[in-house]
GROMACS .gro file of C-alpha atoms in nm:
model
  345
    1UNK     CA    1  10.189  11.125   5.055
    2UNK     CA    2  10.330  11.324   5.345
    3UNK     CA    3  10.136  11.647   5.312
    4UNK     CA    4  10.350  11.806   5.583
    5UNK     CA    5  10.682  11.757   5.407
    6UNK     CA    6  10.844  12.099   5.352
    7UNK     CA    7  10.993  11.989   5.019
    8UNK     CA    8  10.659  11.884   4.865
    9UNK     CA    9  10.359  12.089   4.750
   10UNK     CA   10  10.106  12.153   5.026
   11UNK     CA   11   9.773  12.007   4.912
   12UNK     CA   12   9.422  12.074   5.033
   13UNK     CA   13   9.352  11.834   5.319
   14UNK     CA   14   9.008  11.752   5.183
   15UNK     CA   15   9.027  11.789   4.806
   16UNK     CA   16   9.391  11.701   4.749
   17UNK     CA   17   9.355  11.326   4.748
   18UNK     CA   18   9.155  11.009   4.805
   19UNK     CA   19   9.187  10.677   4.986
   20UNK     CA   20   8.974  10.370   4.910
   21UNK     CA   21   9.091  10.202   5.231
   22UNK     CA   22   8.880  10.250   5.542
   23UNK     CA   23   9.068  10.410   5.831
   24UNK     CA   24   9.364  10.518   5.617
   25UNK     CA   25   9.399  10.867   5.473
   26UNK     CA   26   9.577  10.971   5.155
   27UNK     CA   27   9.779  11.236   5.343
   28UNK     CA   28   9.939  10.986   5.582
   29UNK     CA   29  10.211  10.772   5.429
   30UNK     CA   30  10.285  10.483   5.662
   31UNK     CA   31  10.519  10.322   5.412
   32UNK     CA   32  10.715  10.609   5.258
   33UNK     CA   33  10.678  10.468   4.908
   34UNK     CA   34  10.430  10.726   4.777
   35UNK     CA   35  10.615  11.019   4.928
   36UNK     CA   36  10.939  10.901   4.767
   37UNK     CA   37  10.776  10.872   4.423
   38UNK     CA   38  10.607  11.211   4.460
   39UNK     CA   39  10.941  11.377   4.533
   40UNK     CA   40  11.085  11.260   4.202
   41UNK     CA   41  10.792  11.410   4.013
   42UNK     CA   42  10.739  11.731   4.203
   43UNK     CA   43  10.973  11.811   4.493
   44UNK     CA   44  11.001  12.188   4.521
   45UNK     CA   45  11.320  12.334   4.376
   46UNK     CA   46  11.515  12.640   4.484
   47UNK     CA   47  11.393  12.625   4.843
   48UNK     CA   48  11.719  12.519   5.009
   49UNK     CA   49  11.556  12.190   5.112
   50UNK     CA   50  11.659  11.836   5.026
   51UNK     CA   51  11.610  11.751   4.661
   52UNK     CA   52  11.468  11.902   4.347
   53UNK     CA   53  11.256  11.725   4.086
   54UNK     CA   54  11.142  11.711   3.726
   55UNK     CA   55  10.871  11.969   3.800
   56UNK     CA   56  11.021  12.192   4.068
   57UNK     CA   57  10.766  12.475   4.041
   58UNK     CA   58  10.439  12.376   4.216
   59UNK     CA   59  10.263  12.662   4.040
   60UNK     CA   60  10.307  12.494   3.703
   61UNK     CA   61  10.150  12.155   3.779
   62UNK     CA   62   9.920  11.997   4.034
   63UNK     CA   63   9.915  11.669   4.225
   64UNK     CA   64   9.609  11.464   4.305
   65UNK     CA   65   9.704  11.183   4.540
   66UNK     CA   66   9.512  10.856   4.527
   67UNK     CA   67   9.620  10.593   4.778
   68UNK     CA   68   9.659  10.278   4.569
   69UNK     CA   69   9.820  10.076   4.848
   70UNK     CA   70   9.766  10.062   5.224
   71UNK     CA   71  10.014  10.199   5.476
   72UNK     CA   72  10.165   9.852   5.507
   73UNK     CA   73  10.255   9.847   5.137
   74UNK     CA   74   9.992   9.600   5.018
   75UNK     CA   75   9.657   9.663   4.851
   76UNK     CA   76   9.380   9.516   4.641
   77UNK     CA   77   9.293   9.523   4.275
   78UNK     CA   78   8.966   9.695   4.353
   79UNK     CA   79   9.149   9.952   4.566
   80UNK     CA   80   9.386  10.033   4.281
   81UNK     CA   81   9.096  10.064   4.037
   82UNK     CA   82   8.910  10.297   4.271
   83UNK     CA   83   9.223  10.509   4.311
   84UNK     CA   84   9.276  10.534   3.935
   85UNK     CA   85   8.907  10.610   3.876
   86UNK     CA   86   8.919  10.894   4.129
   87UNK     CA   87   9.225  11.041   3.957
   88UNK     CA   88   9.041  11.037   3.625
   89UNK     CA   89   8.731  11.193   3.784
   90UNK     CA   90   8.948  11.471   3.926
   91UNK     CA   91   9.086  11.553   3.582
   92UNK     CA   92   9.429  11.387   3.602
   93UNK     CA   93   9.605  11.368   3.266
   94UNK     CA   94   9.893  11.146   3.382
   95UNK     CA   95   9.860  10.860   3.630
   96UNK     CA   96  10.183  10.720   3.775
   97UNK     CA   97  10.152  10.372   3.927
   98UNK     CA   98  10.455  10.247   4.117
   99UNK     CA   99  10.284   9.919   4.203
  100UNK     CA  100  10.199   9.582   4.058
  101UNK     CA  101  10.072   9.236   4.135
  102UNK     CA  102   9.831   8.969   4.023
  103UNK     CA  103   9.762   8.843   3.676
  104UNK     CA  104   9.583   8.977   3.373
  105UNK     CA  105   9.231   9.105   3.439
  106UNK     CA  106   8.989   9.165   3.154
  107UNK     CA  107   8.796   9.414   3.366
  108UNK     CA  108   9.106   9.614   3.455
  109UNK     CA  109   9.238   9.599   3.101
  110UNK     CA  110   8.910   9.729   2.960
  111UNK     CA  111   8.891  10.002   3.225
  112UNK     CA  112   9.243  10.126   3.161
  113UNK     CA  113   9.192  10.107   2.787
  114UNK     CA  114   8.883  10.327   2.823
  115UNK     CA  115   9.072  10.586   3.026
  116UNK     CA  116   9.353  10.590   2.769
  117UNK     CA  117   9.145  10.583   2.451
  118UNK     CA  118   8.841  10.786   2.555
  119UNK     CA  119   8.948  11.004   2.848
  120UNK     CA  120   9.290  11.101   2.711
  121UNK     CA  121   9.482  10.986   3.020
  122UNK     CA  122   9.846  10.875   2.997
  123UNK     CA  123   9.902  10.567   3.217
  124UNK     CA  124  10.250  10.475   3.339
  125UNK     CA  125  10.349  10.183   3.565
  126UNK     CA  126  10.644   9.991   3.705
  127UNK     CA  127  10.765   9.691   3.502
  128UNK     CA  128  10.831   9.495   3.823
  129UNK     CA  129  11.120   9.398   4.050
  130UNK     CA  130  11.137   9.018   4.019
  131UNK     CA  131  11.422   9.025   3.767
  132UNK     CA  132  11.252   8.782   3.531
  133UNK     CA  133  11.051   8.789   3.209
  134UNK     CA  134  10.709   8.755   3.372
  135UNK     CA  135  10.442   9.011   3.286
  136UNK     CA  136  10.367   9.246   3.573
  137UNK     CA  137  10.031   9.423   3.582
  138UNK     CA  138   9.912   9.691   3.537
  139UNK     CA  139  10.238   9.774   3.352
  140UNK     CA  140  10.188   9.502   3.090
  141UNK     CA  141   9.846   9.617   2.971
  142UNK     CA  142   9.874   9.765   2.621
  143UNK     CA  143   9.733  10.102   2.730
  144UNK     CA  144  10.003  10.141   2.997
  145UNK     CA  145  10.369  10.242   2.954
  146UNK     CA  146  10.583   9.979   3.128
  147UNK     CA  147  10.896  10.129   3.285
  148UNK     CA  148  11.227   9.946   3.342
  149UNK     CA  149  11.498  10.064   3.582
  150UNK     CA  150  11.861  10.149   3.502
  151UNK     CA  151  12.154  10.247   3.721
  152UNK     CA  152  12.376  10.553   3.689
  153UNK     CA  153  12.579  10.375   3.421
  154UNK     CA  154  12.262  10.331   3.213
  155UNK     CA  155  12.269   9.956   3.268
  156UNK     CA  156  11.950   9.765   3.343
  157UNK     CA  157  11.908   9.696   3.714
  158UNK     CA  158  11.931   9.327   3.799
  159UNK     CA  159  11.585   9.336   3.959
  160UNK     CA  160  11.413   9.505   3.663
  161UNK     CA  161  11.175   9.274   3.479
  162UNK     CA  162  11.225   9.223   3.106
  163UNK     CA  163  10.965   9.129   2.845
  164UNK     CA  164  10.815   9.256   2.522
  165UNK     CA  165  10.582   9.495   2.707
  166UNK     CA  166  10.868   9.698   2.854
  167UNK     CA  167  10.846  10.027   2.670
  168UNK     CA  168  11.088  10.273   2.826
  169UNK     CA  169  11.360  10.294   3.091
  170UNK     CA  170  11.449  10.549   3.360
  171UNK     CA  171  11.678  10.587   3.663
  172UNK     CA  172  11.576  10.341   3.933
  173UNK     CA  173  11.885  10.260   4.140
  174UNK     CA  174  11.968  10.459   4.454
  175UNK     CA  175  11.734  10.744   4.367
  176UNK     CA  176  11.740  11.016   4.632
  177UNK     CA  177  11.398  11.153   4.720
  178UNK     CA  178  11.160  11.260   4.993
  179UNK     CA  179  11.033  11.047   5.281
  180UNK     CA  180  10.778  11.121   5.556
  181UNK     CA  181  10.875  11.328   5.860
  182UNK     CA  182  11.107  11.559   5.667
  183UNK     CA  183  11.338  11.272   5.576
  184UNK     CA  184  11.521  11.173   5.258
  185UNK     CA  185  11.663  10.844   5.135
  186UNK     CA  186  11.805  10.671   4.827
  187UNK     CA  187  11.579  10.384   4.720
  188UNK     CA  188  11.588  10.143   4.428
  189UNK     CA  189  11.318   9.979   4.218
  190UNK     CA  190  11.113  10.014   3.904
  191UNK     CA  191  10.885  10.209   4.139
  192UNK     CA  192  11.157  10.475   4.146
  193UNK     CA  193  11.196  10.468   3.767
  194UNK     CA  194  10.824  10.514   3.700
  195UNK     CA  195  10.789  10.867   3.843
  196UNK     CA  196  11.084  10.977   3.631
  197UNK     CA  197  10.885  10.893   3.318
  198UNK     CA  198  10.566  11.042   3.463
  199UNK     CA  199  10.753  11.357   3.562
  200UNK     CA  200  10.909  11.395   3.218
  201UNK     CA  201  10.567  11.343   3.059
  202UNK     CA  202  10.420  11.618   3.277
  203UNK     CA  203  10.707  11.854   3.201
  204UNK     CA  204  10.694  11.799   2.825
  205UNK     CA  205  10.313  11.807   2.807
  206UNK     CA  206  10.308  12.140   2.990
  207UNK     CA  207  10.497  12.292   2.696
  208UNK     CA  208  10.273  12.129   2.434
  209UNK     CA  209   9.924  12.128   2.588
  210UNK     CA  210   9.755  12.071   2.251
  211UNK     CA  211   9.911  11.726   2.216
  212UNK     CA  212   9.710  11.419   2.305
  213UNK     CA  213   9.814  11.156   2.556
  214UNK     CA  214   9.898  10.925   2.266
  215UNK     CA  215  10.123  11.186   2.106
  216UNK     CA  216  10.306  11.249   2.433
  217UNK     CA  217  10.362  10.874   2.469
  218UNK     CA  218  10.488  10.852   2.113
  219UNK     CA  219  10.717  11.151   2.161
  220UNK     CA  220  10.869  10.996   2.474
  221UNK     CA  221  10.954  10.666   2.307
  222UNK     CA  222  11.071  10.818   1.977
  223UNK     CA  223  11.317  11.044   2.160
  224UNK     CA  224  11.475  10.793   2.399
  225UNK     CA  225  11.846  10.720   2.425
  226UNK     CA  226  11.882  10.372   2.277
  227UNK     CA  227  12.037  10.127   2.524
  228UNK     CA  228  12.129   9.759   2.497
  229UNK     CA  229  12.093   9.597   2.157
  230UNK     CA  230  12.008   9.830   1.872
  231UNK     CA  231  11.641   9.924   1.863
  232UNK     CA  232  11.371   9.832   2.108
  233UNK     CA  233  11.447   9.535   2.330
  234UNK     CA  234  11.298   9.353   2.628
  235UNK     CA  235  11.544   9.500   2.879
  236UNK     CA  236  11.514   9.872   2.807
  237UNK     CA  237  11.218   9.904   2.575
  238UNK     CA  238  11.293  10.185   2.332
  239UNK     CA  239  11.555  10.324   2.569
  240UNK     CA  240  11.621  10.583   2.838
  241UNK     CA  241  11.366  10.862   2.874
  242UNK     CA  242  11.509  11.199   2.765
  243UNK     CA  243  11.316  11.515   2.852
  244UNK     CA  244  11.510  11.753   2.630
  245UNK     CA  245  11.497  11.520   2.332
  246UNK     CA  246  11.121  11.472   2.376
  247UNK     CA  247  11.074  11.850   2.389
  248UNK     CA  248  11.283  11.894   2.073
  249UNK     CA  249  11.088  11.620   1.897
  250UNK     CA  250  10.758  11.799   1.960
  251UNK     CA  251  10.909  12.138   1.883
  252UNK     CA  252  11.001  12.000   1.540
  253UNK     CA  253  10.692  11.788   1.472
  254UNK     CA  254  10.421  11.970   1.663
  255UNK     CA  255  10.104  11.788   1.768
  256UNK     CA  256   9.969  11.695   1.426
  257UNK     CA  257  10.139  11.359   1.373
  258UNK     CA  258   9.946  11.033   1.372
  259UNK     CA  259  10.009  10.752   1.620
  260UNK     CA  260   9.996  10.378   1.591
  261UNK     CA  261   9.772  10.113   1.738
  262UNK     CA  262   9.768  10.081   2.117
  263UNK     CA  263   9.956   9.759   2.190
  264UNK     CA  264  10.233   9.861   2.430
  265UNK     CA  265  10.597   9.762   2.456
  266UNK     CA  266  10.822   9.728   2.153
  267UNK     CA  267  10.525   9.718   1.916
  268UNK     CA  268  10.387  10.052   2.031
  269UNK     CA  269  10.585  10.264   1.787
  270UNK     CA  270  10.481  10.193   1.425
  271UNK     CA  271  10.816  10.314   1.292
  272UNK     CA  272  11.000  10.068   1.515
  273UNK     CA  273  10.806   9.747   1.468
  274UNK     CA  274  10.680   9.555   1.173
  275UNK     CA  275  10.475   9.235   1.172
  276UNK     CA  276  10.587   8.972   0.919
  277UNK     CA  277  10.365   8.940   0.613
  278UNK     CA  278  10.361   8.708   0.314
  279UNK     CA  279  10.511   8.991   0.113
  280UNK     CA  280  10.768   9.162   0.337
  281UNK     CA  281  10.766   9.540   0.333
  282UNK     CA  282  11.074   9.751   0.391
  283UNK     CA  283  11.098   9.883   0.747
  284UNK     CA  284  11.043  10.262   0.746
  285UNK     CA  285  11.387  10.316   0.903
  286UNK     CA  286  11.567  10.105   0.639
  287UNK     CA  287  11.691  10.213   0.293
  288UNK     CA  288  11.477  10.116  -0.008
  289UNK     CA  289  11.709   9.827  -0.098
  290UNK     CA  290  11.680   9.673   0.250
  291UNK     CA  291  11.406   9.523   0.463
  292UNK     CA  292  11.334   9.510   0.834
  293UNK     CA  293  11.430   9.192   1.019
  294UNK     CA  294  11.336   9.108   1.380
  295UNK     CA  295  11.423   8.794   1.573
  296UNK     CA  296  11.281   8.712   1.918
  297UNK     CA  297  11.424   8.419   2.110
  298UNK     CA  298  11.345   8.283   2.456
  299UNK     CA  299  11.635   8.064   2.565
  300UNK     CA  300  11.624   7.751   2.782
  301UNK     CA  301  11.886   7.646   3.039
  302UNK     CA  302  12.152   7.636   2.766
  303UNK     CA  303  12.134   7.978   2.610
  304UNK     CA  304  12.500   7.976   2.504
  305UNK     CA  305  12.420   7.685   2.270
  306UNK     CA  306  12.159   7.883   2.079
  307UNK     CA  307  12.270   8.050   1.756
  308UNK     CA  308  12.116   8.168   1.430
  309UNK     CA  309  12.211   8.320   1.098
  310UNK     CA  310  12.058   8.492   0.796
  311UNK     CA  311  12.220   8.408   0.462
  312UNK     CA  312  12.208   8.555   0.115
  313UNK     CA  313  12.103   8.357  -0.193
  314UNK     CA  314  12.466   8.256  -0.248
  315UNK     CA  315  12.485   8.105   0.101
  316UNK     CA  316  12.703   8.382   0.244
  317UNK     CA  317  12.621   8.488   0.602
  318UNK     CA  318  12.464   8.833   0.625
  319UNK     CA  319  12.408   8.853   1.002
  320UNK     CA  320  12.448   8.605   1.286
  321UNK     CA  321  12.356   8.583   1.653
  322UNK     CA  322  12.444   8.357   1.943
  323UNK     CA  323  12.601   8.304   2.285
  324UNK     CA  324  12.284   8.415   2.464
  325UNK     CA  325  12.218   8.423   2.837
  326UNK     CA  326  12.003   8.135   2.960
  327UNK     CA  327  11.635   8.156   3.050
  328UNK     CA  328  11.591   8.499   2.902
  329UNK     CA  329  11.388   8.662   2.628
  330UNK     CA  330  11.599   8.832   2.359
  331UNK     CA  331  11.485   9.058   2.075
  332UNK     CA  332  11.709   9.197   1.801
  333UNK     CA  333  11.627   9.414   1.500
  334UNK     CA  334  11.823   9.479   1.182
  335UNK     CA  335  11.802   9.627   0.835
  336UNK     CA  336  11.913   9.357   0.591
  337UNK     CA  337  11.957   9.345   0.210
  338UNK     CA  338  11.654   9.227   0.017
  339UNK     CA  339  11.845   8.922  -0.108
  340UNK     CA  340  11.921   8.799   0.245
  341UNK     CA  341  11.643   8.544   0.241
  342UNK     CA  342  11.725   8.236   0.451
  343UNK     CA  343  11.699   8.215   0.830
  344UNK     CA  344  11.849   7.920   1.021
  345UNK     CA  345  11.846   7.860   1.398
   0.00000   0.00000   0.00000
């Protein structure tokens, strides 16, 4: 974080942040990555400088900067955990993590789950930039919102990772924001998409302070603009984050609604996912005479040769799918008549 940037809030040199890395301070950004992300969340508006942000009034929110990565752009798992822990200790309600690396860690998963379930912290992280279906951590932990990147045409960026833990999408291609030394630049990555979701969460939560972190998360995913195939999918999650729609959702529903189990990704919203049972239950979004149907397929090198169909009792096709891209995970959801009972692939 460049604490001298004229377009960013001026933080206390001592109490405004934390670095777990010896010899490196939180207020010196040798990489530019943190300063760029901070500008998306909270660049000052109406000051005739550079860019504005999702939270342009520094009097209505506060930053605490924890240096998760070193100036060179790399870091350690323990360094990230220390940074997150310090944010929690300082009273942060939203933690935005534009970083990732390494595999699943039981210790980290349990720690993040504790912050989410017990401390009421909303955790948001980048889905990853490898353009494949691999799980990137910390984004793929169930207690963390995994953010995909889209371009200005609302199309998934080619680098944005796709899997069933992707929960929401945001702008992440050529995003203009702040850089150290009073500079600005347009950068791309799920790292750029993540602060959009964190910034929207902060904006919406400021209007509904009685809501819990879980309710804010639920409001964000229930109010998205659906992209890609209908319903939640591995490319976009539930869809594009929408600040106004999230505000309107909470204005209508308040902060009294219940939330589902913490699992992350497309299964996070109970109204939008349904596990198969021996006695299928109608999906809440389907009419009484229909049931919820979900198909998830991971294709091999010959995706175009994969096809499926659901037929009625009389053998007539109800819905079909096929001509898939190769080496990809695909998820589709439908409401189908109760008598559509045979699946063939």
